[in-house]
Short mmCIF file of C-alpha atoms in Angstrom, two decimals:
data_model
loop_
_atom_site.label_atom_id
_atom_site.label_comp_id
_atom_site.label_asym_id
_atom_site.label_seq_id
_atom_site.Cartn_x
_atom_site.Cartn_y
_atom_site.Cartn_z
CA MET J 1 -47.08 22.70 -20.40
CA SER J 2 -44.73 24.29 -18.65
CA ASN J 3 -45.88 22.33 -15.69
CA GLN J 4 -44.30 19.13 -16.47
CA ILE J 5 -41.10 17.26 -14.95
CA PRO J 6 -38.51 16.44 -16.94
CA THR J 7 -37.89 13.06 -16.64
CA GLN J 8 -34.94 10.53 -17.48
CA ALA J 9 -34.13 7.40 -18.71
CA VAL J 10 -32.45 4.65 -16.44
CA ASN J 11 -30.71 2.07 -17.80
CA CYS J 12 -32.08 -1.20 -15.21
CA SER J 13 -31.24 -3.68 -16.65
CA GLY J 14 -27.42 -4.42 -14.83
CA LEU J 15 -29.62 -4.19 -11.29
CA GLY J 16 -30.80 -7.90 -11.47
CA VAL J 17 -27.55 -9.05 -12.04
CA ARG J 18 -25.63 -7.71 -9.68
CA HIS J 19 -28.49 -8.35 -7.48
CA ARG J 20 -27.96 -12.13 -7.81
CA ARG J 21 -24.47 -11.77 -7.61
CA PHE J 22 -24.68 -10.33 -4.54
CA ALA J 23 -26.87 -12.80 -2.42
CA ARG J 24 -25.15 -15.63 -4.26
CA GLY J 25 -21.71 -13.94 -2.55
CA LEU J 26 -24.30 -13.96 0.83
CA ILE J 27 -25.31 -16.67 0.95
CA GLY J 28 -21.61 -18.65 0.01
CA TRP J 29 -20.62 -16.75 2.65
CA VAL J 30 -23.32 -17.69 5.52
CA LEU J 31 -22.53 -21.36 4.35
CA PHE J 32 -18.89 -21.15 4.93
CA ILE J 33 -19.02 -20.20 8.98
CA GLY J 34 -21.77 -22.24 9.33
CA ILE J 35 -19.16 -25.02 7.75
CA ALA J 36 -16.53 -23.53 9.82
CA CYS J 37 -18.19 -23.20 13.20
CA MET J 38 -19.63 -26.51 13.03
CA LEU J 39 -16.00 -28.04 12.56
CA VAL J 40 -15.43 -26.25 15.54
CA VAL J 41 -17.71 -27.71 17.59
CA VAL J 42 -17.21 -30.94 15.71
CA LEU J 43 -13.29 -30.85 16.82
CA ARG J 44 -14.04 -29.37 20.84
CA THR J 45 -16.86 -31.79 21.59
CA ARG J 46 -15.11 -35.24 22.59
CA VAL J 47 -16.62 -38.58 22.75
CA ARG J 48 -17.57 -39.59 25.97
CA THR J 49 -18.65 -43.03 27.14
CA GLY J 50 -20.04 -44.00 30.19
CA THR J 51 -23.29 -42.51 32.33
CA ASP J 52 -23.05 -38.54 33.22
CA VAL J 53 -22.86 -38.91 37.12
CA PRO J 54 -21.97 -36.39 39.91
CA VAL J 55 -18.65 -36.64 41.69
CA SER J 56 -19.26 -37.57 44.62
CA GLU J 57 -21.40 -40.91 43.79
CA PHE J 58 -17.34 -41.43 42.28
CA VAL J 59 -15.50 -40.98 45.56
CA MET J 60 -18.71 -42.79 46.98
CA GLN J 61 -17.77 -45.90 44.68
CA LEU J 62 -14.11 -45.19 45.01
CA ARG J 63 -14.06 -45.51 48.44
CA ALA J 64 -16.27 -48.83 48.18
CA GLY J 65 -13.44 -50.38 46.33
CA ASN J 66 -16.83 -50.93 43.69
CA VAL J 67 -14.29 -48.87 40.74
CA GLU J 68 -12.63 -51.23 38.50
CA GLN J 69 -11.00 -48.81 36.44
CA VAL J 70 -9.95 -44.61 36.52
CA VAL J 71 -8.63 -42.93 33.05
CA ILE J 72 -8.25 -39.41 34.11
CA ASP J 73 -8.82 -37.22 31.23
CA GLY J 74 -7.89 -33.53 31.58
CA ASP J 75 -11.16 -32.60 33.75
CA SER J 76 -13.20 -35.45 33.79
CA VAL J 77 -12.43 -38.82 35.27
CA HIS J 78 -13.95 -42.02 33.12
CA GLY J 79 -14.49 -45.50 35.15
CA ARG J 80 -15.79 -48.64 34.63
CA LEU J 81 -17.50 -49.95 38.48
CA ILE J 82 -17.20 -53.49 39.23
CA LYS J 83 -20.70 -53.95 40.01
CA SER J 84 -23.58 -51.97 38.09
CA VAL J 85 -25.12 -49.28 40.40
CA LYS J 86 -28.54 -48.18 39.41
CA TYR J 87 -28.60 -44.66 39.02
CA GLY J 88 -30.35 -41.58 38.15
CA THR J 89 -34.11 -41.05 37.00
CA PRO J 90 -35.83 -43.21 37.14
CA PRO J 91 -33.04 -45.55 38.41
CA VAL J 92 -30.93 -47.81 35.16
CA PRO J 93 -27.91 -49.49 35.52
CA VAL J 94 -24.50 -47.83 35.07
CA THR J 95 -21.14 -49.84 34.48
CA ASP J 96 -19.60 -47.47 32.86
CA PHE J 97 -19.45 -43.65 34.53
CA SER J 98 -17.96 -40.30 33.58
CA ALA J 99 -17.19 -36.98 35.87
CA GLU J 100 -16.93 -33.71 35.53
CA LEU J 101 -14.14 -31.60 38.41
CA PRO J 102 -13.65 -28.70 38.44
CA GLN J 103 -11.46 -26.74 36.28
CA GLY J 104 -7.52 -27.24 37.07
CA THR J 105 -7.99 -29.89 39.62
CA SER J 106 -7.06 -33.47 37.83
CA GLN J 107 -3.34 -31.32 36.78
CA SER J 108 -2.30 -31.48 40.84
CA TRP J 109 -0.34 -34.59 41.89
CA ASN J 110 -2.13 -34.52 45.17
CA PHE J 111 -5.28 -35.03 43.27
CA VAL J 112 -3.80 -38.23 41.12
CA GLN J 113 -1.75 -39.74 44.59
CA TRP J 114 -5.55 -39.28 45.91
CA VAL J 115 -7.44 -41.07 43.88
CA VAL J 116 -4.73 -43.83 43.95
CA ASP J 117 -4.61 -44.07 47.61
CA ASN J 118 -8.32 -44.75 47.91
CA GLY J 119 -8.86 -46.60 44.32
CA GLN J 120 -8.22 -49.84 46.30
CA GLY J 121 -7.18 -51.83 43.94
CA ALA J 122 -8.72 -49.46 41.47
CA VAL J 123 -6.35 -49.37 38.03
CA VAL J 124 -5.50 -45.24 38.15
CA ARG J 125 -4.70 -43.87 34.33
CA VAL J 126 -4.71 -40.54 33.01
CA ASP J 127 -4.24 -39.84 29.08
CA ASN J 128 -2.76 -37.07 28.40
CA ASN J 129 -3.25 -37.39 24.72
CA GLN J 130 -5.05 -34.60 23.51
CA ASN J 131 -6.38 -34.67 19.86
CA VAL J 132 -3.51 -33.55 17.79
CA LEU J 133 -5.65 -32.47 15.30
CA LEU J 134 -7.48 -29.69 17.48
CA ASN J 135 -4.99 -28.35 18.33
CA LEU J 136 -3.36 -27.91 14.99
CA LEU J 137 -6.36 -26.45 13.43
CA LEU J 138 -8.40 -24.96 15.72
CA PRO J 139 -5.97 -22.05 16.87
CA LEU J 140 -5.75 -21.88 12.26
CA ILE J 141 -9.54 -21.81 11.65
CA PRO J 142 -9.64 -18.18 12.67
CA TRP J 143 -6.58 -17.06 10.38
CA ALA J 144 -7.94 -19.38 7.47
CA LEU J 145 -10.80 -17.33 7.45
CA ILE J 146 -9.42 -14.03 7.83
CA PHE J 147 -7.35 -15.05 4.73
CA LEU J 148 -11.13 -16.15 2.52
CA PHE J 149 -12.51 -12.65 3.45
CA ILE J 150 -9.91 -11.17 2.02
CA TRP J 151 -9.42 -13.18 -1.34
CA PHE J 152 -13.17 -13.11 -1.49
CA PHE J 153 -13.84 -9.63 -1.06
CA LEU J 154 -10.50 -8.06 -2.46
CA PHE J 155 -9.62 -10.34 -4.41
CA ARG J 156 -12.47 -11.50 -6.39
CA GLN J 157 -13.79 -7.14 -6.21
CA LEU J 158 -9.96 -6.12 -7.59
CA ARG J 159 -10.92 -9.14 -10.63
CA ASN J 160 -14.27 -8.07 -11.72
CA ALA J 161 -13.92 -4.39 -11.75
CA ASN J 162 -10.33 -5.67 -14.09
CA ARG J 163 -13.16 -7.69 -16.14
CA THR J 164 -15.13 -4.53 -16.54
CA ALA J 165 -12.23 -2.57 -17.76
CA ARG J 166 -10.78 -5.10 -20.37
CA GLN J 167 -13.93 -3.77 -22.40
CA PRO J 168 -13.32 -2.75 -26.24
CA MET J 169 -12.63 1.20 -25.88
CA PRO J 170 -14.36 3.10 -28.45
CA VAL J 171 -11.85 5.01 -30.09
CA VAL J 172 -13.07 7.73 -32.54
CA ILE J 173 -9.87 8.87 -35.15
CA VAL J 174 -10.54 12.50 -36.39
CA ASN J 175 -8.74 13.44 -39.32
CA ALA J 176 -6.24 15.82 -38.93
CA GLU J 177 -7.21 17.52 -43.02
CA GLU J 178 -10.68 18.08 -41.95
CA ARG J 179 -9.83 19.26 -38.68
CA PRO J 180 -10.51 23.32 -38.15
CA GLU J 181 -7.52 25.20 -37.35
CA GLN J 182 -7.61 27.32 -34.14
#
């Protein structure tokens, strides 16, 4: 019987609890990051009215005098046509339109002057009202994620470690009279 390997008893009672706690924390973080990403996407998307048309179609309708109103907003142009035009595949009547401009084009006074000169009576507006909520919240989201990460992983772990340290410690009282002399 000398070939037997000694075995040790292993206490696995806390293993399931730790695994469930880790899984719960991981699911919480996945949900948190998913909600943060959705918030960023929602804040970055703009509500557009009108059909997307190429810049060439916008220029052609502007020079033809068929544009009633033009709003220059960032790097896009929105507007309303006087008479609807059939555009797209299949052709659908378009009255409200939206066209994307090359980046930085609308910031030039020359472009605004060109739209006014070629507008033939169209009302031209420039919309510089950027979303205040977007400008305030978007830069704060990474910082909020960093602080929540620190709170969640560091402080929570410290608090859990502190809870386990608070458990009563066994105390052994030794009577000095019964203690053997050394």
